[in-house]
């Protein structure tokens, strides 16, 4: 059985897929367990454990979960995504810039001075909602955008200033690639096409784009590099979002440890629905490969967790 540990408000990422037709075959292999319920579990069953949503957890919950991880591992469970060792967004972006992979940098919004290169944009460090501002071209614009977000209820320390990295092709089209790592498997998800630099959904779908998506999903040319990035991040389960610059270099935006798997089949245009069905099948096969079928309980109780698991 696979135990998918997640923050309760964001359990929908997996639960929606399990309720869909495409996720039906996975239901017997997987249980979604909110972190908040761990305090009610005197022991945990044998199985495989995916620790997800790590980017949303603060230091204390991650430290507590690190102890949970150790006890489960000591009892023979298969473990994916160490709560403390896995790199979160800013840590990963720093590491990839320092080793020369990423051209751009990211900074906490409360970083002193003005160390970034314009243009920049603001985003929330712990969320996956994309940019929280338009492109900003000077310090005054950055300060005004920060003030607006703080007045809207965001903590300054939770905001990032990210340098713009233009990955558009000569025709002005941006591509966002996504692929999952599931244990030892790299599973291509999709390519999104747009003329907008902030790309959350596909708004271009010409025949050439369909062909490009097909080729990517069938034979991901970036697999070796993606595997290196996942290993560098110490993340065993998650979805990497990235682009490729004009020099052919991968530019990594983030690794989401609790990505939405899929929407319901009817949510996809009929002309590309077969791409998503093929992904659902590959996702199922990869998840089955990490499934530890045992259902006997371990002695991995964890007295004293109290409410420290809540981020």
C-alpha atoms as a PDB file:
ATOM      1  CA  UNK A   1       0.000   0.000   0.000  1.00  0.00           C
ATOM      2  CA  UNK A   2       1.104   3.559  -0.735  1.00  0.00           C
ATOM      3  CA  UNK A   3       0.459   6.119   1.993  1.00  0.00           C
ATOM      4  CA  UNK A   4       0.352   9.616   0.547  1.00  0.00           C
ATOM      5  CA  UNK A   5       0.966  12.154   3.327  1.00  0.00           C
ATOM      6  CA  UNK A   6      -0.254  15.677   2.594  1.00  0.00           C
ATOM      7  CA  UNK A   7      -1.531  18.868   4.219  1.00  0.00           C
ATOM      8  CA  UNK A   8      -5.296  18.526   4.616  1.00  0.00           C
ATOM      9  CA  UNK A   9      -6.350  21.590   2.535  1.00  0.00           C
ATOM     10  CA  UNK A  10      -4.339  20.307  -0.441  1.00  0.00           C
ATOM     11  CA  UNK A  11      -5.313  16.636  -0.454  1.00  0.00           C
ATOM     12  CA  UNK A  12      -7.456  17.326  -3.531  1.00  0.00           C
ATOM     13  CA  UNK A  13      -4.417  17.050  -5.802  1.00  0.00           C
ATOM     14  CA  UNK A  14      -4.508  13.266  -5.448  1.00  0.00           C
ATOM     15  CA  UNK A  15      -8.045  12.668  -4.206  1.00  0.00           C
ATOM     16  CA  UNK A  16      -9.631  14.130  -7.338  1.00  0.00           C
ATOM     17  CA  UNK A  17      -7.622  11.775  -9.507  1.00  0.00           C
ATOM     18  CA  UNK A  18      -8.541   8.746  -7.411  1.00  0.00           C
ATOM     19  CA  UNK A  19     -12.223   9.610  -7.797  1.00  0.00           C
ATOM     20  CA  UNK A  20     -11.947   9.905 -11.585  1.00  0.00           C
ATOM     21  CA  UNK A  21     -12.246   7.121 -14.130  1.00  0.00           C
ATOM     22  CA  UNK A  22      -8.561   7.390 -14.947  1.00  0.00           C
ATOM     23  CA  UNK A  23      -7.559   6.970 -11.297  1.00  0.00           C
ATOM     24  CA  UNK A  24      -9.909   4.111 -10.450  1.00  0.00           C
ATOM     25  CA  UNK A  25      -7.247   1.401 -10.802  1.00  0.00           C
ATOM     26  CA  UNK A  26      -4.990   3.241  -8.358  1.00  0.00           C
ATOM     27  CA  UNK A  27      -7.528   3.298  -5.501  1.00  0.00           C
ATOM     28  CA  UNK A  28      -6.629  -0.156  -4.230  1.00  0.00           C
ATOM     29  CA  UNK A  29      -2.942   0.830  -4.081  1.00  0.00           C
ATOM     30  CA  UNK A  30      -3.130   4.224  -2.382  1.00  0.00           C
ATOM     31  CA  UNK A  31      -4.413   5.923   0.777  1.00  0.00           C
ATOM     32  CA  UNK A  32      -4.379   9.713   1.145  1.00  0.00           C
ATOM     33  CA  UNK A  33      -3.445  10.635   4.726  1.00  0.00           C
ATOM     34  CA  UNK A  34      -3.423  14.283   5.888  1.00  0.00           C
ATOM     35  CA  UNK A  35      -0.479  15.064   8.154  1.00  0.00           C
ATOM     36  CA  UNK A  36      -2.932  16.408  10.707  1.00  0.00           C
ATOM     37  CA  UNK A  37      -4.337  12.872  11.225  1.00  0.00           C
ATOM     38  CA  UNK A  38      -0.986  11.377  12.162  1.00  0.00           C
ATOM     39  CA  UNK A  39      -1.590  12.473  15.746  1.00  0.00           C
ATOM     40  CA  UNK A  40      -4.506  10.004  15.859  1.00  0.00           C
ATOM     41  CA  UNK A  41      -2.502   7.034  14.571  1.00  0.00           C
ATOM     42  CA  UNK A  42      -0.854   5.037  17.399  1.00  0.00           C
ATOM     43  CA  UNK A  43       0.904   2.857  14.807  1.00  0.00           C
ATOM     44  CA  UNK A  44       1.308   3.015  11.043  1.00  0.00           C
ATOM     45  CA  UNK A  45       0.958   0.114   8.591  1.00  0.00           C
ATOM     46  CA  UNK A  46       3.782  -1.284   6.532  1.00  0.00           C
ATOM     47  CA  UNK A  47       3.955   0.151   3.036  1.00  0.00           C
ATOM     48  CA  UNK A  48       5.454   2.916   0.933  1.00  0.00           C
ATOM     49  CA  UNK A  49       5.239   6.482   2.226  1.00  0.00           C
ATOM     50  CA  UNK A  50       5.279   9.621   0.109  1.00  0.00           C
ATOM     51  CA  UNK A  51       5.875  12.802   2.100  1.00  0.00           C
ATOM     52  CA  UNK A  52       4.328  15.523  -0.057  1.00  0.00           C
ATOM     53  CA  UNK A  53       3.616  19.262   0.221  1.00  0.00           C
ATOM     54  CA  UNK A  54       7.000  19.798   1.853  1.00  0.00           C
ATOM     55  CA  UNK A  55       7.292  23.325   0.446  1.00  0.00           C
ATOM     56  CA  UNK A  56       4.253  24.333   2.523  1.00  0.00           C
ATOM     57  CA  UNK A  57       5.650  23.045   5.834  1.00  0.00           C
ATOM     58  CA  UNK A  58       7.591  25.202   8.252  1.00  0.00           C
ATOM     59  CA  UNK A  59      10.764  24.112  10.026  1.00  0.00           C
ATOM     60  CA  UNK A  60       9.184  22.576  13.144  1.00  0.00           C
ATOM     61  CA  UNK A  61       6.718  20.277  11.324  1.00  0.00           C
ATOM     62  CA  UNK A  62       9.493  19.159   8.985  1.00  0.00           C
ATOM     63  CA  UNK A  63      11.732  18.359  11.955  1.00  0.00           C
ATOM     64  CA  UNK A  64       9.000  16.306  13.611  1.00  0.00           C
ATOM     65  CA  UNK A  65       8.243  14.516  10.344  1.00  0.00           C
ATOM     66  CA  UNK A  66      11.936  13.754   9.974  1.00  0.00           C
ATOM     67  CA  UNK A  67      11.640  11.651  13.130  1.00  0.00           C
ATOM     68  CA  UNK A  68       8.534   9.964  11.761  1.00  0.00           C
ATOM     69  CA  UNK A  69      10.471   9.181   8.574  1.00  0.00           C
ATOM     70  CA  UNK A  70      13.329   7.591  10.538  1.00  0.00           C
ATOM     71  CA  UNK A  71      11.009   5.339  12.536  1.00  0.00           C
ATOM     72  CA  UNK A  72       9.115   4.194   9.471  1.00  0.00           C
ATOM     73  CA  UNK A  73      12.328   3.530   7.557  1.00  0.00           C
ATOM     74  CA  UNK A  74      13.731   1.566  10.491  1.00  0.00           C
ATOM     75  CA  UNK A  75      10.631  -0.632  10.349  1.00  0.00           C
ATOM     76  CA  UNK A  76      11.244  -1.521   6.702  1.00  0.00           C
ATOM     77  CA  UNK A  77       8.913   0.909   4.958  1.00  0.00           C
ATOM     78  CA  UNK A  78       9.808   2.399   1.590  1.00  0.00           C
ATOM     79  CA  UNK A  79      10.238   6.171   1.919  1.00  0.00           C
ATOM     80  CA  UNK A  80      10.001   8.962  -0.675  1.00  0.00           C
ATOM     81  CA  UNK A  81      10.865  12.635  -0.047  1.00  0.00           C
ATOM     82  CA  UNK A  82      12.708  13.212   3.221  1.00  0.00           C
ATOM     83  CA  UNK A  83      10.938  16.040   5.094  1.00  0.00           C
ATOM     84  CA  UNK A  84      14.158  17.794   6.091  1.00  0.00           C
ATOM     85  CA  UNK A  85      16.652  16.863   3.382  1.00  0.00           C
ATOM     86  CA  UNK A  86      14.518  17.525   0.304  1.00  0.00           C
ATOM     87  CA  UNK A  87      15.239  20.980  -1.117  1.00  0.00           C
ATOM     88  CA  UNK A  88      12.396  23.441  -1.190  1.00  0.00           C
ATOM     89  CA  UNK A  89      11.866  26.084  -3.875  1.00  0.00           C
ATOM     90  CA  UNK A  90      14.416  28.749  -2.923  1.00  0.00           C
ATOM     91  CA  UNK A  91      17.005  26.197  -1.828  1.00  0.00           C
ATOM     92  CA  UNK A  92      16.714  24.426  -5.160  1.00  0.00           C
ATOM     93  CA  UNK A  93      16.860  27.611  -7.245  1.00  0.00           C
ATOM     94  CA  UNK A  94      19.960  28.736  -5.320  1.00  0.00           C
ATOM     95  CA  UNK A  95      21.657  25.379  -5.872  1.00  0.00           C
ATOM     96  CA  UNK A  96      20.874  25.313  -9.600  1.00  0.00           C
ATOM     97  CA  UNK A  97      22.136  28.853 -10.138  1.00  0.00           C
ATOM     98  CA  UNK A  98      25.315  28.197  -8.186  1.00  0.00           C
ATOM     99  CA  UNK A  99      26.163  25.096 -10.225  1.00  0.00           C
ATOM    100  CA  UNK A 100      25.560  26.982 -13.477  1.00  0.00           C
ATOM    101  CA  UNK A 101      22.337  25.224 -14.494  1.00  0.00           C
ATOM    102  CA  UNK A 102      19.841  28.058 -14.058  1.00  0.00           C
ATOM    103  CA  UNK A 103      20.609  31.459 -15.537  1.00  0.00           C
ATOM    104  CA  UNK A 104      18.280  33.306 -13.174  1.00  0.00           C
ATOM    105  CA  UNK A 105      18.243  33.878  -9.420  1.00  0.00           C
ATOM    106  CA  UNK A 106      15.618  34.236  -6.709  1.00  0.00           C
ATOM    107  CA  UNK A 107      15.771  36.186  -3.460  1.00  0.00           C
ATOM    108  CA  UNK A 108      13.609  36.578  -0.402  1.00  0.00           C
ATOM    109  CA  UNK A 109      11.694  39.845  -0.587  1.00  0.00           C
ATOM    110  CA  UNK A 110      13.256  41.019   2.686  1.00  0.00           C
ATOM    111  CA  UNK A 111      16.798  40.613   1.320  1.00  0.00           C
ATOM    112  CA  UNK A 112      18.716  43.846   2.006  1.00  0.00           C
ATOM    113  CA  UNK A 113      19.734  46.026  -0.931  1.00  0.00           C
ATOM    114  CA  UNK A 114      18.899  45.404  -4.570  1.00  0.00           C
ATOM    115  CA  UNK A 115      20.917  42.324  -5.607  1.00  0.00           C
ATOM    116  CA  UNK A 116      18.691  41.187  -8.459  1.00  0.00           C
ATOM    117  CA  UNK A 117      18.809  41.821 -12.194  1.00  0.00           C
ATOM    118  CA  UNK A 118      15.752  43.435 -13.783  1.00  0.00           C
ATOM    119  CA  UNK A 119      13.117  42.667 -14.839  1.00  0.00           C
ATOM    120  CA  UNK A 120      11.833  40.681 -11.873  1.00  0.00           C
ATOM    121  CA  UNK A 121       8.498  39.485 -10.538  1.00  0.00           C
ATOM    122  CA  UNK A 122       7.152  38.555  -7.121  1.00  0.00           C
ATOM    123  CA  UNK A 123       5.765  35.185  -6.145  1.00  0.00           C
ATOM    124  CA  UNK A 124       4.792  33.322  -2.993  1.00  0.00           C
ATOM    125  CA  UNK A 125       7.513  30.970  -1.814  1.00  0.00           C
ATOM    126  CA  UNK A 126       5.222  28.216  -0.511  1.00  0.00           C
ATOM    127  CA  UNK A 127       2.463  28.244  -3.114  1.00  0.00           C
ATOM    128  CA  UNK A 128       2.142  27.174  -6.755  1.00  0.00           C
ATOM    129  CA  UNK A 129      -0.020  30.010  -8.024  1.00  0.00           C
ATOM    130  CA  UNK A 130       2.625  31.514 -10.311  1.00  0.00           C
ATOM    131  CA  UNK A 131       3.615  35.160 -10.390  1.00  0.00           C
ATOM    132  CA  UNK A 132       2.001  37.522  -7.872  1.00  0.00           C
ATOM    133  CA  UNK A 133       2.968  40.619  -9.843  1.00  0.00           C
ATOM    134  CA  UNK A 134       3.581  41.726 -13.417  1.00  0.00           C
ATOM    135  CA  UNK A 135       7.161  42.141 -14.584  1.00  0.00           C
ATOM    136  CA  UNK A 136       8.837  44.898 -12.571  1.00  0.00           C
ATOM    137  CA  UNK A 137      11.608  47.030 -14.030  1.00  0.00           C
ATOM    138  CA  UNK A 138      12.830  49.214 -11.162  1.00  0.00           C
ATOM    139  CA  UNK A 139      13.092  49.326  -7.377  1.00  0.00           C
ATOM    140  CA  UNK A 140      10.134  51.666  -6.958  1.00  0.00           C
ATOM    141  CA  UNK A 141       7.882  49.218  -8.804  1.00  0.00           C
ATOM    142  CA  UNK A 142       9.164  46.353  -6.660  1.00  0.00           C
ATOM    143  CA  UNK A 143       8.437  48.269  -3.451  1.00  0.00           C
ATOM    144  CA  UNK A 144       4.941  49.180  -4.591  1.00  0.00           C
ATOM    145  CA  UNK A 145       4.158  45.584  -5.563  1.00  0.00           C
ATOM    146  CA  UNK A 146       5.478  44.333  -2.214  1.00  0.00           C
ATOM    147  CA  UNK A 147       3.328  46.846  -0.349  1.00  0.00           C
ATOM    148  CA  UNK A 148       0.208  45.773  -2.229  1.00  0.00           C
ATOM    149  CA  UNK A 149       0.840  42.118  -1.366  1.00  0.00           C
ATOM    150  CA  UNK A 150       1.565  42.875   2.293  1.00  0.00           C
ATOM    151  CA  UNK A 151      -1.646  44.914   2.541  1.00  0.00           C
ATOM    152  CA  UNK A 152      -3.458  41.947   1.020  1.00  0.00           C
ATOM    153  CA  UNK A 153      -2.261  39.793   3.908  1.00  0.00           C
ATOM    154  CA  UNK A 154       0.990  38.256   2.676  1.00  0.00           C
ATOM    155  CA  UNK A 155       4.030  38.204   4.944  1.00  0.00           C
ATOM    156  CA  UNK A 156       7.041  39.861   3.352  1.00  0.00           C
ATOM    157  CA  UNK A 157       9.251  36.962   4.434  1.00  0.00           C
ATOM    158  CA  UNK A 158       7.049  34.565   2.433  1.00  0.00           C
ATOM    159  CA  UNK A 159       7.555  36.421  -0.852  1.00  0.00           C
ATOM    160  CA  UNK A 160      10.309  35.889  -3.400  1.00  0.00           C
ATOM    161  CA  UNK A 161      11.813  38.261  -5.942  1.00  0.00           C
ATOM    162  CA  UNK A 162      12.589  36.197  -9.051  1.00  0.00           C
ATOM    163  CA  UNK A 163      14.603  37.329 -12.043  1.00  0.00           C
ATOM    164  CA  UNK A 164      12.834  37.019 -15.383  1.00  0.00           C
ATOM    165  CA  UNK A 165      14.376  34.396 -17.652  1.00  0.00           C
ATOM    166  CA  UNK A 166      13.157  34.765 -21.229  1.00  0.00           C
ATOM    167  CA  UNK A 167      12.780  31.293 -22.726  1.00  0.00           C
ATOM    168  CA  UNK A 168      10.601  32.263 -25.698  1.00  0.00           C
ATOM    169  CA  UNK A 169      11.515  30.914 -29.119  1.00  0.00           C
ATOM    170  CA  UNK A 170      12.250  33.221 -32.105  1.00  0.00           C
ATOM    171  CA  UNK A 171       8.490  33.360 -32.803  1.00  0.00           C
ATOM    172  CA  UNK A 172       7.750  34.603 -29.291  1.00  0.00           C
ATOM    173  CA  UNK A 173       6.225  31.330 -28.053  1.00  0.00           C
ATOM    174  CA  UNK A 174       6.912  30.119 -24.522  1.00  0.00           C
ATOM    175  CA  UNK A 175       6.914  26.439 -23.558  1.00  0.00           C
ATOM    176  CA  UNK A 176       6.487  24.997 -20.100  1.00  0.00           C
ATOM    177  CA  UNK A 177       7.521  21.366 -19.788  1.00  0.00           C
ATOM    178  CA  UNK A 178       6.435  19.185 -16.882  1.00  0.00           C
ATOM    179  CA  UNK A 179       7.519  15.711 -15.840  1.00  0.00           C
ATOM    180  CA  UNK A 180       6.986  13.547 -12.762  1.00  0.00           C
ATOM    181  CA  UNK A 181       9.508  11.589 -10.803  1.00  0.00           C
ATOM    182  CA  UNK A 182       7.960   8.547  -9.147  1.00  0.00           C
ATOM    183  CA  UNK A 183      10.662   6.508  -7.473  1.00  0.00           C
ATOM    184  CA  UNK A 184      13.063   5.506 -10.242  1.00  0.00           C
ATOM    185  CA  UNK A 185      10.727   6.587 -13.059  1.00  0.00           C
ATOM    186  CA  UNK A 186      10.710   9.894 -14.938  1.00  0.00           C
ATOM    187  CA  UNK A 187       7.273  10.270 -16.534  1.00  0.00           C
ATOM    188  CA  UNK A 188       6.715  13.169 -18.984  1.00  0.00           C
ATOM    189  CA  UNK A 189       3.473  15.004 -18.291  1.00  0.00           C
ATOM    190  CA  UNK A 190       2.938  17.655 -20.969  1.00  0.00           C
ATOM    191  CA  UNK A 191       4.174  20.740 -22.816  1.00  0.00           C
ATOM    192  CA  UNK A 192       2.155  23.957 -22.558  1.00  0.00           C
ATOM    193  CA  UNK A 193       2.426  26.621 -25.242  1.00  0.00           C
ATOM    194  CA  UNK A 194       1.652  30.330 -24.932  1.00  0.00           C
ATOM    195  CA  UNK A 195       2.713  33.805 -26.004  1.00  0.00           C
ATOM    196  CA  UNK A 196       2.462  34.867 -22.351  1.00  0.00           C
ATOM    197  CA  UNK A 197       5.591  34.696 -20.207  1.00  0.00           C
ATOM    198  CA  UNK A 198       3.556  33.591 -17.162  1.00  0.00           C
ATOM    199  CA  UNK A 199       2.334  30.239 -18.383  1.00  0.00           C
ATOM    200  CA  UNK A 200      -0.136  28.318 -16.230  1.00  0.00           C
ATOM    201  CA  UNK A 201      -2.466  26.921 -18.899  1.00  0.00           C
ATOM    202  CA  UNK A 202      -2.154  26.108 -22.566  1.00  0.00           C
ATOM    203  CA  UNK A 203      -3.588  28.808 -24.855  1.00  0.00           C
ATOM    204  CA  UNK A 204      -1.982  27.652 -28.095  1.00  0.00           C
ATOM    205  CA  UNK A 205      -2.767  24.283 -29.626  1.00  0.00           C
ATOM    206  CA  UNK A 206      -1.801  24.113 -33.277  1.00  0.00           C
ATOM    207  CA  UNK A 207      -1.108  20.782 -35.029  1.00  0.00           C
ATOM    208  CA  UNK A 208       2.627  21.394 -34.660  1.00  0.00           C
ATOM    209  CA  UNK A 209       2.168  21.808 -30.895  1.00  0.00           C
ATOM    210  CA  UNK A 210       0.288  18.516 -30.686  1.00  0.00           C
ATOM    211  CA  UNK A 211       3.077  16.784 -32.553  1.00  0.00           C
ATOM    212  CA  UNK A 212       5.676  18.329 -30.259  1.00  0.00           C
ATOM    213  CA  UNK A 213       3.745  17.235 -27.198  1.00  0.00           C
ATOM    214  CA  UNK A 214       3.460  13.695 -28.588  1.00  0.00           C
ATOM    215  CA  UNK A 215       7.204  13.503 -29.218  1.00  0.00           C
ATOM    216  CA  UNK A 216       8.033  14.836 -25.760  1.00  0.00           C
ATOM    217  CA  UNK A 217       5.723  12.413 -23.992  1.00  0.00           C
ATOM    218  CA  UNK A 218       6.882   9.429 -26.002  1.00  0.00           C
ATOM    219  CA  UNK A 219      10.610  10.078 -25.787  1.00  0.00           C
ATOM    220  CA  UNK A 220      11.546  12.776 -23.298  1.00  0.00           C
ATOM    221  CA  UNK A 221      14.905  14.131 -24.519  1.00  0.00           C
ATOM    222  CA  UNK A 222      15.574  15.746 -21.124  1.00  0.00           C
ATOM    223  CA  UNK A 223      15.256  12.646 -18.955  1.00  0.00           C
ATOM    224  CA  UNK A 224      18.894  12.378 -17.908  1.00  0.00           C
ATOM    225  CA  UNK A 225      19.082  16.038 -16.947  1.00  0.00           C
ATOM    226  CA  UNK A 226      15.789  15.884 -15.059  1.00  0.00           C
ATOM    227  CA  UNK A 227      16.974  12.858 -13.134  1.00  0.00           C
ATOM    228  CA  UNK A 228      20.077  14.816 -12.141  1.00  0.00           C
ATOM    229  CA  UNK A 229      17.965  17.728 -10.873  1.00  0.00           C
ATOM    230  CA  UNK A 230      15.642  15.483  -8.877  1.00  0.00           C
ATOM    231  CA  UNK A 231      18.650  13.752  -7.340  1.00  0.00           C
ATOM    232  CA  UNK A 232      20.227  17.122  -6.524  1.00  0.00           C
ATOM    233  CA  UNK A 233      16.963  18.162  -4.844  1.00  0.00           C
ATOM    234  CA  UNK A 234      16.714  14.802  -3.005  1.00  0.00           C
ATOM    235  CA  UNK A 235      13.114  14.478  -4.195  1.00  0.00           C
ATOM    236  CA  UNK A 236      11.788  11.033  -5.071  1.00  0.00           C
ATOM    237  CA  UNK A 237       8.209  12.030  -5.873  1.00  0.00           C
ATOM    238  CA  UNK A 238       7.063  15.272  -7.481  1.00  0.00           C
ATOM    239  CA  UNK A 239       6.602  17.207 -10.691  1.00  0.00           C
ATOM    240  CA  UNK A 240       9.297  19.399 -12.167  1.00  0.00           C
ATOM    241  CA  UNK A 241       8.243  22.459 -14.193  1.00  0.00           C
ATOM    242  CA  UNK A 242      10.857  23.878 -16.529  1.00  0.00           C
ATOM    243  CA  UNK A 243      11.643  25.482 -19.863  1.00  0.00           C
ATOM    244  CA  UNK A 244      14.490  25.283 -22.357  1.00  0.00           C
ATOM    245  CA  UNK A 245      16.346  28.448 -23.321  1.00  0.00           C
ATOM    246  CA  UNK A 246      17.600  29.319 -26.798  1.00  0.00           C
ATOM    247  CA  UNK A 247      20.939  27.671 -26.029  1.00  0.00           C
ATOM    248  CA  UNK A 248      19.175  24.403 -25.279  1.00  0.00           C
ATOM    249  CA  UNK A 249      19.742  24.655 -21.523  1.00  0.00           C
ATOM    250  CA  UNK A 250      17.045  23.521 -19.102  1.00  0.00           C
ATOM    251  CA  UNK A 251      15.781  26.278 -16.808  1.00  0.00           C
ATOM    252  CA  UNK A 252      14.002  24.849 -13.778  1.00  0.00           C
ATOM    253  CA  UNK A 253      11.127  26.816 -12.274  1.00  0.00           C
ATOM    254  CA  UNK A 254      10.282  24.491  -9.399  1.00  0.00           C
ATOM    255  CA  UNK A 255       9.634  20.963  -8.186  1.00  0.00           C
ATOM    256  CA  UNK A 256       6.166  20.560  -6.713  1.00  0.00           C
ATOM    257  CA  UNK A 257       6.052  17.716  -4.179  1.00  0.00           C
ATOM    258  CA  UNK A 258       2.239  17.712  -4.181  1.00  0.00           C
ATOM    259  CA  UNK A 259       1.268  18.312  -7.799  1.00  0.00           C
ATOM    260  CA  UNK A 260      -2.209  17.925  -9.170  1.00  0.00           C
ATOM    261  CA  UNK A 261      -2.115  14.654 -11.054  1.00  0.00           C
ATOM    262  CA  UNK A 262      -4.909  15.109 -13.570  1.00  0.00           C
ATOM    263  CA  UNK A 263      -8.308  16.623 -14.094  1.00  0.00           C
ATOM    264  CA  UNK A 264     -11.317  14.511 -15.001  1.00  0.00           C
ATOM    265  CA  UNK A 265     -11.168  13.135 -18.579  1.00  0.00           C
ATOM    266  CA  UNK A 266     -13.926  15.439 -19.830  1.00  0.00           C
ATOM    267  CA  UNK A 267     -11.897  18.487 -18.781  1.00  0.00           C
ATOM    268  CA  UNK A 268      -9.479  17.942 -21.682  1.00  0.00           C
ATOM    269  CA  UNK A 269     -10.200  18.778 -25.327  1.00  0.00           C
ATOM    270  CA  UNK A 270     -11.103  15.649 -27.230  1.00  0.00           C
ATOM    271  CA  UNK A 271      -8.246  16.127 -29.689  1.00  0.00           C
ATOM    272  CA  UNK A 272      -5.587  15.769 -26.977  1.00  0.00           C
ATOM    273  CA  UNK A 273      -7.426  13.586 -24.475  1.00  0.00           C
ATOM    274  CA  UNK A 274      -5.455  10.531 -25.575  1.00  0.00           C
ATOM    275  CA  UNK A 275      -2.187  12.212 -24.442  1.00  0.00           C
ATOM    276  CA  UNK A 276      -3.616  12.547 -20.936  1.00  0.00           C
ATOM    277  CA  UNK A 277      -4.979   9.013 -20.910  1.00  0.00           C
ATOM    278  CA  UNK A 278      -1.522   7.730 -21.866  1.00  0.00           C
ATOM    279  CA  UNK A 279      -0.038   9.694 -18.962  1.00  0.00           C
ATOM    280  CA  UNK A 280      -2.637   8.226 -16.581  1.00  0.00           C
ATOM    281  CA  UNK A 281      -1.533   4.747 -17.618  1.00  0.00           C
ATOM    282  CA  UNK A 282       2.172   5.544 -17.189  1.00  0.00           C
ATOM    283  CA  UNK A 283       1.495   7.195 -13.827  1.00  0.00           C
ATOM    284  CA  UNK A 284      -0.389   4.105 -12.638  1.00  0.00           C
ATOM    285  CA  UNK A 285       2.421   1.793 -13.718  1.00  0.00           C
ATOM    286  CA  UNK A 286       5.048   3.925 -11.974  1.00  0.00           C
ATOM    287  CA  UNK A 287       3.005   4.082  -8.770  1.00  0.00           C
ATOM    288  CA  UNK A 288       2.467   0.329  -8.814  1.00  0.00           C
ATOM    289  CA  UNK A 289       6.236  -0.091  -9.045  1.00  0.00           C
ATOM    290  CA  UNK A 290       6.746   1.667  -5.692  1.00  0.00           C
ATOM    291  CA  UNK A 291       3.846  -0.074  -3.955  1.00  0.00           C
ATOM    292  CA  UNK A 292       4.802  -2.148  -0.943  1.00  0.00           C
ATOM    293  CA  UNK A 293       1.870  -4.515  -0.667  1.00  0.00           C
ATOM    294  CA  UNK A 294       2.207  -5.436   3.018  1.00  0.00           C
ATOM    295  CA  UNK A 295      -0.632  -4.297   5.279  1.00  0.00           C
ATOM    296  CA  UNK A 296       0.622  -5.410   8.674  1.00  0.00           C
ATOM    297  CA  UNK A 297       1.153  -2.611  11.205  1.00  0.00           C
ATOM    298  CA  UNK A 298       4.585  -1.438  12.302  1.00  0.00           C
ATOM    299  CA  UNK A 299       5.478  -0.457  15.851  1.00  0.00           C
ATOM    300  CA  UNK A 300       6.285   3.033  14.579  1.00  0.00           C
ATOM    301  CA  UNK A 301       4.136   4.940  17.031  1.00  0.00           C
ATOM    302  CA  UNK A 302       5.000   8.564  17.705  1.00  0.00           C
ATOM    303  CA  UNK A 303       3.931   9.794  21.128  1.00  0.00           C
ATOM    304  CA  UNK A 304       4.263  13.510  21.748  1.00  0.00           C
ATOM    305  CA  UNK A 305       3.505  14.750  18.240  1.00  0.00           C
ATOM    306  CA  UNK A 306       0.747  16.930  19.702  1.00  0.00           C
ATOM    307  CA  UNK A 307      -0.168  19.588  17.147  1.00  0.00           C
ATOM    308  CA  UNK A 308       3.320  20.193  15.820  1.00  0.00           C
ATOM    309  CA  UNK A 309       2.474  18.665  12.452  1.00  0.00           C
ATOM    310  CA  UNK A 310       0.267  21.573  11.453  1.00  0.00           C
ATOM    311  CA  UNK A 311       2.216  24.042   9.291  1.00  0.00           C
END
